[in-house]
mmCIF file of C-alpha atoms in Angstrom:
data_model
loop_
_atom_site.group_PDB
_atom_site.id
_atom_site.type_symbol
_atom_site.label_atom_id
_atom_site.label_comp_id
_atom_site.label_asym_id
_atom_site.label_seq_id
_atom_site.Cartn_x
_atom_site.Cartn_y
_atom_site.Cartn_z
ATOM 1 C CA MET R 1 23.673 -14.039 0.277
ATOM 2 C CA SER R 2 22.306 -11.002 -1.488
ATOM 3 C CA ASP R 3 24.251 -9.054 -4.083
ATOM 4 C CA SER R 4 23.546 -5.706 -2.464
ATOM 5 C CA ILE R 5 21.584 -4.204 0.389
ATOM 6 C CA THR R 6 19.842 -0.846 0.459
ATOM 7 C CA TYR R 7 18.744 0.567 3.811
ATOM 8 C CA PHE R 8 15.885 2.991 4.424
ATOM 9 C CA ALA R 9 15.115 4.921 7.609
ATOM 10 C CA ILE R 10 11.438 5.433 8.437
ATOM 11 C CA ILE R 11 10.940 9.099 9.202
ATOM 12 C CA GLY R 12 8.072 11.544 9.656
ATOM 13 C CA ASP R 13 6.788 14.270 11.954
ATOM 14 C CA ASP R 14 9.778 15.293 14.005
ATOM 15 C CA ARG R 15 11.626 12.028 13.288
ATOM 16 C CA THR R 16 14.752 12.221 11.167
ATOM 17 C CA ILE R 17 17.346 9.707 10.006
ATOM 18 C CA ASP R 18 19.081 10.265 13.343
ATOM 19 C CA ASN R 19 15.911 9.410 15.242
ATOM 20 C CA PRO R 20 13.759 7.229 12.963
ATOM 21 C CA TYR R 21 10.721 5.117 13.738
ATOM 22 C CA GLY R 22 12.441 2.104 12.270
ATOM 23 C CA LEU R 23 14.800 0.687 9.701
ATOM 24 C CA VAL R 24 14.043 -1.438 6.640
ATOM 25 C CA ARG R 25 16.229 -2.845 3.928
ATOM 26 C CA ARG R 26 15.962 -4.236 0.396
ATOM 27 C CA LEU R 27 18.205 -7.152 -0.489
ATOM 28 C CA GLU R 28 18.913 -7.657 -4.167
ATOM 29 C CA HIS R 29 19.268 -11.253 -5.323
ATOM 30 C CA ASP R 30 19.910 -12.729 -8.737
ATOM 31 C CA ASP R 31 16.219 -13.545 -9.075
ATOM 32 C CA GLY R 32 14.795 -10.357 -7.571
ATOM 33 C CA PRO R 33 14.616 -8.323 -4.377
ATOM 34 C CA SER R 34 13.391 -9.172 -0.887
ATOM 35 C CA ASP R 35 12.474 -6.635 1.784
ATOM 36 C CA GLU R 36 12.997 -6.864 5.538
ATOM 37 C CA ALA R 37 12.411 -4.721 8.610
ATOM 38 C CA LEU R 38 14.403 -4.567 11.819
ATOM 39 C CA ARG R 39 12.290 -5.616 14.780
ATOM 40 C CA LYS R 40 12.511 -4.712 18.427
ATOM 41 C CA ASP R 41 14.347 -7.938 19.234
ATOM 42 C CA PHE R 42 16.877 -7.004 16.527
ATOM 43 C CA SER R 43 15.763 -9.737 14.195
ATOM 44 C CA TRP R 44 15.082 -8.980 10.546
ATOM 45 C CA LYS R 45 11.768 -10.068 9.124
ATOM 46 C CA PHE R 46 9.919 -9.750 5.840
ATOM 47 C CA THR R 47 8.051 -6.487 5.446
ATOM 48 C CA PRO R 48 5.685 -5.247 2.719
ATOM 49 C CA LEU R 49 6.439 -1.692 3.771
ATOM 50 C CA ILE R 50 8.842 -0.743 0.979
ATOM 51 C CA VAL R 51 6.404 -1.975 -1.666
ATOM 52 C CA GLU R 52 3.563 -0.143 0.096
ATOM 53 C CA TRP R 53 5.617 3.035 0.271
ATOM 54 C CA GLU R 54 6.438 2.816 -3.434
ATOM 55 C CA ARG R 55 2.698 2.703 -4.116
ATOM 56 C CA GLY R 56 1.745 5.438 -1.673
ATOM 57 C CA ASP R 57 0.191 3.113 0.891
ATOM 58 C CA PHE R 58 2.506 4.067 3.734
ATOM 59 C CA GLU R 59 2.078 7.328 5.567
ATOM 60 C CA ASP R 60 5.583 8.404 6.294
ATOM 61 C CA GLU R 61 8.713 8.601 4.270
ATOM 62 C CA LEU R 62 11.464 6.125 3.686
ATOM 63 C CA VAL R 63 14.818 7.764 3.217
ATOM 64 C CA GLU R 64 17.701 5.793 1.824
ATOM 65 C CA VAL R 65 20.619 5.767 4.234
ATOM 66 C CA SER R 66 24.168 4.528 3.888
ATOM 67 C CA HIS R 67 25.332 1.325 5.528
ATOM 68 C CA GLU R 68 27.270 3.463 7.990
ATOM 69 C CA GLN R 69 24.174 5.462 8.861
ATOM 70 C CA ALA R 70 22.183 2.247 9.217
ATOM 71 C CA SER R 71 24.800 0.974 11.675
ATOM 72 C CA LYS R 72 24.401 4.160 13.692
ATOM 73 C CA ILE R 73 20.622 3.768 13.726
ATOM 74 C CA ILE R 74 20.908 0.205 14.990
ATOM 75 C CA GLU R 75 23.407 1.333 17.608
ATOM 76 C CA ARG R 76 20.981 4.010 18.722
ATOM 77 C CA PHE R 77 18.213 1.405 19.016
ATOM 78 C CA ARG R 78 20.576 -0.781 21.079
ATOM 79 C CA GLN R 79 21.063 2.087 23.492
ATOM 80 C CA LYS R 80 17.323 2.619 23.664
ATOM 81 C CA TRP R 81 16.068 -0.971 23.718
ATOM 82 C CA GLY R 82 19.051 -2.662 25.357
ATOM 83 C CA PRO R 83 21.844 -4.714 23.783
ATOM 84 C CA HIS R 84 19.587 -7.699 23.111
ATOM 85 C CA GLY R 85 16.514 -5.714 22.256
ATOM 86 C CA GLN R 86 13.084 -6.098 23.804
ATOM 87 C CA PRO R 87 10.275 -8.610 23.603
ATOM 88 C CA LEU R 88 8.074 -7.902 20.626
ATOM 89 C CA ASP R 89 5.082 -7.104 22.813
ATOM 90 C CA SER R 90 6.858 -4.416 24.798
ATOM 91 C CA MET A 1 30.241 -10.386 6.970
ATOM 92 C CA GLY A 2 29.423 -6.914 8.172
ATOM 93 C CA PHE A 3 27.636 -5.903 11.312
ATOM 94 C CA LEU A 4 24.461 -5.138 9.453
ATOM 95 C CA ASP A 5 24.131 -8.667 8.178
ATOM 96 C CA LEU A 6 23.434 -9.712 11.757
ATOM 97 C CA PRO A 7 24.219 -13.379 11.126
ATOM 98 C CA ASP A 8 23.490 -14.493 14.664
ATOM 99 C CA TYR A 9 19.874 -13.438 14.634
ATOM 100 C CA PRO A 10 17.595 -16.403 14.352
ATOM 101 C CA ASP A 11 14.805 -14.881 12.357
ATOM 102 C CA GLU A 12 16.648 -13.574 9.334
ATOM 103 C CA ARG A 13 14.600 -14.489 6.308
ATOM 104 C CA GLY A 14 14.128 -13.265 2.841
ATOM 105 C CA ARG A 15 11.583 -14.345 0.331
ATOM 106 C CA PRO A 16 11.597 -18.025 -0.517
ATOM 107 C CA GLU A 17 13.706 -19.058 -3.443
ATOM 108 C CA GLN A 18 12.069 -20.372 -6.580
ATOM 109 C CA GLY A 19 10.514 -23.723 -5.972
ATOM 110 C CA SER A 20 10.730 -23.399 -2.214
ATOM 111 C CA THR A 21 7.342 -24.391 -0.942
ATOM 112 C CA SER A 22 8.203 -25.442 2.541
ATOM 113 C CA GLY A 23 5.854 -23.479 4.693
ATOM 114 C CA ALA A 24 7.359 -24.467 7.985
ATOM 115 C CA GLU A 25 10.103 -21.876 7.928
ATOM 116 C CA ARG A 26 8.199 -19.107 6.268
ATOM 117 C CA PRO A 27 6.714 -16.193 8.129
ATOM 118 C CA THR A 28 2.989 -16.675 8.065
ATOM 119 C CA PRO A 29 0.925 -14.082 6.241
ATOM 120 C CA LYS A 30 -1.782 -12.268 8.144
ATOM 121 C CA PRO A 31 -5.299 -13.546 7.555
ATOM 122 C CA ARG A 32 -6.378 -10.438 5.685
ATOM 123 C CA GLU A 33 -3.463 -10.847 3.317
ATOM 124 C CA LEU A 34 -4.898 -14.084 2.014
ATOM 125 C CA PRO A 35 -7.348 -13.327 -0.764
ATOM 126 C CA ASP A 36 -10.441 -15.344 -0.029
ATOM 127 C CA PRO A 37 -12.272 -17.254 -2.754
ATOM 128 C CA ASP A 38 -15.224 -14.881 -2.631
ATOM 129 C CA GLU A 39 -12.933 -11.951 -3.186
ATOM 130 C CA ARG A 40 -11.374 -13.649 -6.170
ATOM 131 C CA GLY A 41 -14.804 -14.403 -7.552
ATOM 132 C CA ARG A 42 -15.916 -10.826 -7.199
ATOM 133 C CA ALA A 43 -12.742 -9.641 -8.865
ATOM 134 C CA TYR A 44 -13.300 -11.911 -11.852
ATOM 135 C CA GLU A 45 -16.912 -10.825 -12.192
ATOM 136 C CA ALA A 46 -15.900 -7.182 -12.080
ATOM 137 C CA MET A 47 -13.135 -7.753 -14.605
ATOM 138 C CA ARG A 48 -15.471 -9.528 -17.005
ATOM 139 C CA ALA A 49 -18.267 -7.014 -16.609
ATOM 140 C CA TYR A 50 -15.950 -4.118 -17.336
ATOM 141 C CA GLY A 51 -14.463 -5.752 -20.386
ATOM 142 C CA SER A 52 -17.810 -6.838 -21.818
ATOM 143 C CA ALA A 53 -19.108 -3.278 -21.495
ATOM 144 C CA GLU A 54 -16.590 -2.091 -24.045
ATOM 145 C CA THR A 55 -19.076 -1.514 -26.840
ATOM 146 C CA ALA A 56 -21.871 -0.149 -24.708
ATOM 147 C CA PRO A 57 -22.254 3.618 -24.559
ATOM 148 C CA ASP A 58 -20.860 5.042 -21.358
ATOM 149 C CA THR A 59 -23.323 7.398 -19.780
ATOM 150 C CA ALA A 60 -20.506 9.306 -18.158
ATOM 151 C CA GLY A 61 -18.946 9.987 -21.536
ATOM 152 C CA GLU A 62 -16.565 7.315 -22.691
ATOM 153 C CA SER A 63 -13.401 8.852 -24.050
ATOM 154 C CA GLN A 64 -10.310 7.478 -25.701
ATOM 155 C CA HIS A 65 -9.086 4.744 -23.425
ATOM 156 C CA GLY A 66 -5.694 3.200 -23.754
ATOM 157 C CA GLN A 67 -2.443 4.062 -25.354
ATOM 158 C CA HIS A 68 -1.723 1.276 -27.783
ATOM 159 C CA ALA A 69 -2.246 1.243 -31.495
ATOM 160 C CA ASP A 70 -2.160 -1.720 -33.806
ATOM 161 C CA GLY A 71 -2.892 -2.262 -37.457
ATOM 162 C CA ALA A 72 -6.619 -2.161 -36.860
ATOM 163 C CA GLY A 73 -6.489 1.130 -34.996
ATOM 164 C CA GLN A 74 -6.535 2.166 -31.353
ATOM 165 C CA ARG A 75 -7.175 -0.448 -28.714
ATOM 166 C CA GLY A 76 -7.986 0.644 -25.231
ATOM 167 C CA TYR A 77 -7.810 -0.578 -21.656
ATOM 168 C CA ARG A 78 -11.315 -1.968 -21.780
ATOM 169 C CA ASP A 79 -10.515 -4.000 -24.856
ATOM 170 C CA GLU A 80 -7.734 -5.660 -22.961
ATOM 171 C CA VAL A 81 -9.617 -6.512 -19.769
ATOM 172 C CA PRO A 82 -10.625 -10.009 -20.943
ATOM 173 C CA ARG A 83 -6.988 -10.704 -21.742
ATOM 174 C CA PHE A 84 -5.956 -9.466 -18.267
ATOM 175 C CA THR A 85 -8.557 -11.791 -16.769
ATOM 176 C CA ASP A 86 -7.203 -14.750 -18.689
ATOM 177 C CA ARG A 87 -3.645 -13.875 -17.851
ATOM 178 C CA TRP A 88 -4.430 -13.634 -14.143
ATOM 179 C CA ALA A 89 -6.322 -16.921 -14.252
ATOM 180 C CA ASP A 90 -3.294 -18.480 -15.889
ATOM 181 C CA HIS A 91 -1.078 -17.014 -13.185
ATOM 182 C CA GLU A 92 -3.274 -18.494 -10.463
ATOM 183 C CA ARG A 93 -3.153 -21.873 -12.170
ATOM 184 C CA ARG A 94 0.620 -21.808 -12.221
ATOM 185 C CA TRP A 95 0.938 -20.336 -8.721
ATOM 186 C CA PRO A 96 -2.068 -21.774 -6.881
ATOM 187 C CA GLU A 97 -3.011 -20.283 -3.561
ATOM 188 C CA THR A 98 -3.425 -23.708 -1.983
ATOM 189 C CA ARG A 99 0.154 -24.628 -2.777
ATOM 190 C CA ARG A 100 1.343 -21.303 -1.464
ATOM 191 C CA HIS A 101 -0.465 -21.376 1.836
ATOM 192 C CA ALA A 102 -1.731 -24.826 2.628
ATOM 193 C CA ALA A 103 1.135 -25.544 4.988
ATOM 194 C CA ASP A 104 1.074 -22.314 6.881
ATOM 195 C CA ARG A 105 -2.442 -20.959 6.783
ATOM 196 C CA PRO A 106 -2.893 -19.104 10.039
ATOM 197 C CA THR A 107 -5.191 -20.442 12.685
ATOM 198 C CA SER A 108 -5.350 -17.479 15.021
ATOM 199 C CA ARG A 109 -5.325 -13.706 15.035
ATOM 200 C CA HIS A 110 -1.617 -13.724 15.773
ATOM 201 C CA PRO A 111 -0.421 -16.579 13.663
ATOM 202 C CA ASP A 112 3.297 -15.980 13.394
ATOM 203 C CA ASP A 113 5.725 -15.014 16.088
ATOM 204 C CA SER A 114 4.056 -11.657 16.556
ATOM 205 C CA PRO A 115 3.042 -11.723 20.188
ATOM 206 C CA GLN A 116 -0.268 -10.924 21.743
ATOM 207 C CA PRO A 117 -0.105 -7.221 22.549
ATOM 208 C CA SER A 118 0.169 -6.174 26.177
ATOM 209 C CA GLN A 119 -2.880 -4.779 27.952
ATOM 210 C CA GLU A 120 -1.360 -1.330 27.951
ATOM 211 C CA ARG A 121 -0.768 -1.492 24.225
ATOM 212 C CA GLN A 122 -4.254 -2.852 23.583
ATOM 213 C CA ALA A 123 -5.733 0.068 25.512
ATOM 214 C CA GLU A 124 -3.650 2.587 23.592
ATOM 215 C CA THR A 125 -4.609 0.968 20.309
ATOM 216 C CA ALA A 126 -8.307 0.960 21.229
ATOM 217 C CA GLU A 127 -8.122 4.633 22.123
ATOM 218 C CA ALA A 128 -6.447 5.484 18.825
ATOM 219 C CA ILE A 129 -9.050 3.479 16.884
ATOM 220 C CA GLY A 130 -11.776 5.267 18.838
ATOM 221 C CA ARG A 131 -10.466 8.602 17.616
ATOM 222 C CA VAL A 132 -10.601 7.392 14.011
ATOM 223 C CA ARG A 133 -14.216 6.280 14.492
ATOM 224 C CA GLU A 134 -15.176 9.596 16.054
ATOM 225 C CA ALA A 135 -13.756 11.595 13.175
ATOM 226 C CA GLU A 136 -15.212 9.503 10.352
ATOM 227 C CA PRO A 137 -18.881 10.649 10.251
ATOM 228 C CA GLY A 138 -18.023 14.346 9.905
ATOM 229 C CA LEU A 139 -15.404 13.627 7.304
ATOM 230 C CA SER A 140 -17.732 11.396 5.326
ATOM 231 C CA ALA A 141 -20.406 14.081 5.354
ATOM 232 C CA ASP A 142 -17.889 16.547 3.950
ATOM 233 C CA ALA A 143 -16.768 14.083 1.272
ATOM 234 C CA GLN A 144 -20.341 13.447 0.145
ATOM 235 C CA ALA A 145 -21.251 17.136 0.132
ATOM 236 C CA ILE A 146 -18.180 17.873 -1.959
ATOM 237 C CA GLU A 147 -19.137 15.091 -4.360
ATOM 238 C CA GLN A 148 -22.500 16.767 -4.918
ATOM 239 C CA GLU A 149 -20.931 20.189 -5.409
ATOM 240 C CA ASN A 150 -18.387 18.847 -7.881
ATOM 241 C CA LYS A 151 -20.810 16.685 -9.809
ATOM 242 C CA ASP A 152 -22.468 19.467 -11.788
ATOM 243 C CA THR A 153 -19.242 20.984 -13.036
ATOM 244 C CA TYR A 154 -16.746 18.172 -13.330
ATOM 245 C CA GLY A 155 -18.860 15.062 -12.939
ATOM 246 C CA GLY A 156 -16.764 13.572 -10.151
ATOM 247 C CA TRP A 157 -18.075 10.735 -7.998
ATOM 248 C CA LEU A 158 -17.016 8.778 -4.931
ATOM 249 C CA GLU A 159 -15.966 5.175 -5.521
ATOM 250 C CA GLY A 160 -15.840 2.495 -2.845
ATOM 251 C CA PHE A 161 -17.463 4.771 -0.278
ATOM 252 C CA LYS A 162 -18.667 1.857 1.853
ATOM 253 C CA HIS A 163 -15.045 0.840 2.333
ATOM 254 C CA ARG A 164 -13.993 4.317 3.466
ATOM 255 C CA ILE A 165 -12.951 3.147 6.930
ATOM 256 C CA LYS A 166 -10.845 0.131 7.787
ATOM 257 C CA GLY A 167 -12.307 -2.476 10.094
ATOM 258 C CA GLU A 168 -11.258 -2.503 13.734
ATOM 259 C CA ASP A 169 -9.576 -5.896 13.335
ATOM 260 C CA ARG A 170 -7.550 -4.628 10.431
ATOM 261 C CA LEU A 171 -6.487 -1.520 12.353
ATOM 262 C CA GLU A 172 -5.452 -3.621 15.363
ATOM 263 C CA GLU A 173 -3.564 -5.918 13.051
ATOM 264 C CA LYS A 174 -1.838 -2.985 11.419
ATOM 265 C CA ALA A 175 -0.916 -1.535 14.803
ATOM 266 C CA THR A 176 0.572 -4.849 15.960
ATOM 267 C CA GLU A 177 2.448 -5.297 12.706
ATOM 268 C CA GLY A 178 3.747 -1.744 12.847
ATOM 269 C CA LEU A 179 4.919 -1.953 16.429
ATOM 270 C CA THR A 180 6.753 -5.233 15.968
ATOM 271 C CA THR A 181 8.084 -4.870 12.456
ATOM 272 C CA SER A 182 7.707 -1.643 10.536
ATOM 273 C CA SER A 183 8.032 1.042 13.162
ATOM 274 C CA PRO A 184 9.276 -0.527 16.383
ATOM 275 C CA ASP A 185 10.242 2.812 17.871
ATOM 276 C CA ALA A 186 6.739 4.241 17.671
ATOM 277 C CA THR A 187 3.710 4.262 19.981
ATOM 278 C CA PRO A 188 0.354 2.727 18.912
ATOM 279 C CA LYS A 189 -0.988 6.223 18.354
ATOM 280 C CA GLN A 190 1.913 7.004 16.064
ATOM 281 C CA VAL A 191 1.595 3.690 14.253
ATOM 282 C CA LEU A 192 -2.094 4.191 13.602
ATOM 283 C CA ARG A 193 -1.264 7.611 12.274
ATOM 284 C CA LEU A 194 1.160 5.845 9.930
ATOM 285 C CA ILE A 195 -1.772 4.033 8.325
ATOM 286 C CA PRO A 196 -2.796 6.612 5.769
ATOM 287 C CA ASP A 197 -5.917 4.829 4.662
ATOM 288 C CA ALA A 198 -7.587 4.248 8.028
ATOM 289 C CA ILE A 199 -10.083 6.667 6.468
ATOM 290 C CA ARG A 200 -9.942 6.876 2.678
ATOM 291 C CA PHE A 201 -12.093 8.524 0.037
ATOM 292 C CA THR A 202 -11.676 7.916 -3.679
ATOM 293 C CA TYR A 203 -12.913 10.405 -6.259
ATOM 294 C CA CYS A 204 -13.185 9.371 -9.900
ATOM 295 C CA PHE A 205 -13.296 11.588 -12.972
ATOM 296 C CA GLN A 206 -13.536 10.959 -16.661
ATOM 297 C CA GLU A 207 -10.206 11.571 -18.362
ATOM 298 C CA ASP A 208 -11.065 14.967 -19.800
ATOM 299 C CA ASN A 209 -12.114 16.373 -16.412
ATOM 300 C CA TYR A 210 -9.509 14.722 -14.237
ATOM 301 C CA THR A 211 -7.068 17.571 -13.683
ATOM 302 C CA ARG A 212 -9.713 20.231 -13.143
ATOM 303 C CA GLY A 213 -11.614 17.832 -10.940
ATOM 304 C CA TYR A 214 -8.541 17.229 -8.812
ATOM 305 C CA TYR A 215 -8.046 20.928 -8.181
ATOM 306 C CA ASP A 216 -11.736 21.474 -7.513
ATOM 307 C CA ILE A 217 -11.919 18.736 -4.859
ATOM 308 C CA ARG A 218 -8.732 20.008 -3.305
ATOM 309 C CA GLU A 219 -10.095 23.543 -3.091
ATOM 310 C CA ARG A 220 -13.378 22.375 -1.603
ATOM 311 C CA LEU A 221 -11.671 20.275 1.059
ATOM 312 C CA GLU A 222 -9.441 23.211 1.951
ATOM 313 C CA SER A 223 -12.439 25.536 2.172
ATOM 314 C CA ARG A 224 -13.816 23.207 4.862
ATOM 315 C CA GLY A 225 -10.668 23.658 6.928
ATOM 316 C CA HIS A 226 -8.849 20.457 5.950
ATOM 317 C CA GLU A 227 -5.202 20.759 5.035
ATOM 318 C CA MET A 228 -3.435 18.729 2.387
ATOM 319 C CA TYR A 229 0.047 17.875 3.548
ATOM 320 C CA TYR A 230 1.030 15.362 0.879
ATOM 321 C CA SER A 231 0.207 14.689 -2.737
ATOM 322 C CA LYS A 232 1.945 12.070 -4.850
ATOM 323 C CA ASN A 233 1.360 11.785 -8.564
ATOM 324 C CA TYR A 234 1.608 8.205 -9.852
ATOM 325 C CA TRP A 235 0.548 8.860 -13.440
ATOM 326 C CA ALA A 236 4.107 8.260 -14.634
ATOM 327 C CA HIS A 237 4.513 5.181 -12.413
ATOM 328 C CA PRO A 238 4.856 1.973 -14.427
ATOM 329 C CA GLU A 239 2.724 -0.210 -12.135
ATOM 330 C CA TYR A 240 0.095 2.064 -10.619
ATOM 331 C CA LYS A 241 -1.836 5.065 -11.916
ATOM 332 C CA GLY A 242 -3.579 7.776 -9.948
ATOM 333 C CA ILE A 243 -2.873 10.483 -7.402
ATOM 334 C CA ASN A 244 -2.798 9.763 -3.667
ATOM 335 C CA THR A 245 -3.172 12.686 -1.283
ATOM 336 C CA ARG A 246 -3.108 12.916 2.488
ATOM 337 C CA TRP A 247 -4.986 15.378 4.608
ATOM 338 C CA VAL A 248 -5.451 16.450 8.178
ATOM 339 C CA THR A 249 -8.655 17.810 9.730
ATOM 340 C CA PRO A 250 -8.641 20.916 11.958
ATOM 341 C CA GLU A 251 -8.899 18.447 14.884
ATOM 342 C CA GLY A 252 -5.790 16.585 13.754
ATOM 343 C CA GLN A 253 -7.313 13.422 12.223
ATOM 344 C CA ARG A 254 -5.488 12.294 9.110
ATOM 345 C CA PHE A 255 -7.207 10.795 6.110
ATOM 346 C CA GLU A 256 -6.452 9.886 2.529
ATOM 347 C CA VAL A 257 -8.047 10.994 -0.722
ATOM 348 C CA GLN A 258 -7.257 9.183 -3.970
ATOM 349 C CA PHE A 259 -7.983 10.486 -7.451
ATOM 350 C CA HIS A 260 -8.667 8.042 -10.254
ATOM 351 C CA THR A 261 -10.225 7.681 -13.667
ATOM 352 C CA PRO A 262 -12.675 4.797 -14.245
ATOM 353 C CA ASP A 263 -9.890 2.757 -15.829
ATOM 354 C CA SER A 264 -7.213 3.443 -13.216
ATOM 355 C CA PHE A 265 -9.693 2.646 -10.435
ATOM 356 C CA HIS A 266 -10.811 -0.527 -12.175
ATOM 357 C CA ALA A 267 -7.202 -1.604 -12.726
ATOM 358 C CA LYS A 268 -6.310 -0.996 -9.112
ATOM 359 C CA HIS A 269 -9.442 -2.378 -7.515
ATOM 360 C CA HIS A 270 -10.393 -5.261 -9.789
ATOM 361 C CA VAL A 271 -7.423 -6.291 -11.914
ATOM 362 C CA THR A 272 -4.155 -5.805 -10.036
ATOM 363 C CA HIS A 273 -5.440 -5.909 -6.459
ATOM 364 C CA LEU A 274 -4.759 -9.605 -5.979
ATOM 365 C CA ALA A 275 -1.349 -9.261 -7.621
ATOM 366 C CA TYR A 276 -0.514 -6.452 -5.210
ATOM 367 C CA GLU A 277 -1.658 -8.574 -2.262
ATOM 368 C CA ARG A 278 0.638 -11.361 -3.422
ATOM 369 C CA ILE A 279 3.519 -8.908 -3.797
ATOM 370 C CA ARG A 280 2.951 -7.954 -0.152
ATOM 371 C CA ASP A 281 2.754 -11.584 0.934
ATOM 372 C CA PRO A 282 5.916 -13.029 2.512
ATOM 373 C CA ALA A 283 5.123 -16.442 1.021
ATOM 374 C CA THR A 284 5.515 -15.168 -2.525
ATOM 375 C CA SER A 285 8.690 -16.364 -4.192
ATOM 376 C CA ARG A 286 10.967 -13.987 -6.001
ATOM 377 C CA SER A 287 10.243 -15.807 -9.272
ATOM 378 C CA GLU A 288 6.530 -15.187 -8.857
ATOM 379 C CA LEU A 289 7.241 -11.611 -7.811
ATOM 380 C CA ARG A 290 8.869 -10.883 -11.139
ATOM 381 C CA GLU A 291 5.762 -12.078 -12.942
ATOM 382 C CA LEU A 292 3.466 -10.101 -10.656
ATOM 383 C CA HIS A 293 5.340 -6.880 -11.302
ATOM 384 C CA ALA A 294 5.295 -7.589 -15.038
ATOM 385 C CA PHE A 295 1.530 -8.131 -14.855
ATOM 386 C CA GLN A 296 1.021 -4.820 -13.063
ATOM 387 C CA ARG A 297 3.198 -3.047 -15.632
ATOM 388 C CA GLU A 298 1.250 -4.583 -18.511
ATOM 389 C CA VAL A 299 -2.137 -3.592 -17.084
ATOM 390 C CA SER A 300 -0.986 -0.064 -16.248
ATOM 391 C CA SER A 301 0.489 0.477 -19.704
ATOM 392 C CA TRP A 302 -3.042 0.333 -21.149
ATOM 393 C CA ILE A 303 -4.486 3.028 -18.915
ATOM 394 C CA GLN A 304 -4.838 6.298 -20.704
ATOM 395 C CA VAL A 305 -3.108 9.175 -18.980
ATOM 396 C CA SER A 306 -5.614 11.911 -18.289
ATOM 397 C CA ASP A 307 -5.486 15.460 -19.557
ATOM 398 C CA CYS A 308 -2.346 17.068 -18.125
ATOM 399 C CA ALA A 309 -2.534 14.713 -15.157
ATOM 400 C CA GLU A 310 1.184 14.078 -15.232
ATOM 401 C CA ASP A 311 1.755 17.808 -14.722
ATOM 402 C CA ILE A 312 0.025 17.935 -11.346
ATOM 403 C CA PRO A 313 2.973 18.481 -9.024
ATOM 404 C CA ASP A 314 3.845 16.436 -5.990
ATOM 405 C CA TYR A 315 3.592 18.225 -2.658
ATOM 406 C CA LYS A 316 4.879 17.600 0.809
ATOM 407 C CA LYS A 317 4.429 19.939 3.738
ATOM 408 C CA GLU A 318 7.395 20.172 6.044
ATOM 409 C CA GLY A 319 6.875 18.675 9.478
ATOM 410 C CA PHE A 320 4.432 15.992 8.360
#
């Protein structure tokens, strides 16, 4: 279990934290962080995106959001993709 | 446990703990994320060559590299390159690639649970890649013309020009990765737009011309109708030095322009590149990660900050 979790919404163009492209999170552990992204089937999987963004290798912006806001984003995706999500090739 | 911990999802994984080498449960890195032996060899050669050139006169005007002083006087980045090489070799001995990946080296284009993309998505992706390919020749011509114009005044030059455009496989891979993981609520066109370096140019300047060179290239790109919508200054960043900018052509194609000095480019391209790839690799343990970040910080601390480079402001245009 991680000590803390920080969520980031992926925004850009006309996308905002209420309508992001996606959601990623950084989990802090005793021996360092690990980063994950929410996928279309609602699973979390490793992502290099936060590291890439920190180094300017990702086009759009990551904006830190609260846990409450992250819950809302996931809820919005549930409404859009269905309660169990969608196959990853959809 | 809160809702966001999503305990019932089967694929929740972090990085492996220290000593965890079981590949069976790890997400498998993409083929391009695995540094190949040739790449490592080239990196070592480049590292060595740069370091051994420390006493040779630099035709482009070698200036005061580095930031560290010791009892014997100033030591610079170039002086330290052999030590970086040794340190990286030591790292690879302690964290060998074979141990990291032997169990889960991918055998296909879609090695993990990322699915084969649907036909519709493949077509969209191909169309988006086609647009990148169409835009590249004109952009490259502009970049080369600007290099010539800048050369006489500020001595700037293009580095890595032959790598200015990503391969089609890599773009497809990026699109698939983006659609399944990073940006699931985006279309292929949007995801490919999210890859800032589908087309990338890198200009280098000696330290004493860096800031003026930056503004000159910027002005020349703008005079050709391209618009800069983002500029991020990394000269104060502990692990990476340089300025990354993003542009859009009058036709709407986005591209990236990076600004480096010889040392910051060498550090990025030849010294820390493999460390960065490992940082991006899901198979890297958190223990190794700590060392990789420390290595990047050490290398970057020896790069001399250019004239007033830290004062070049960040920029972001609204709506991009």
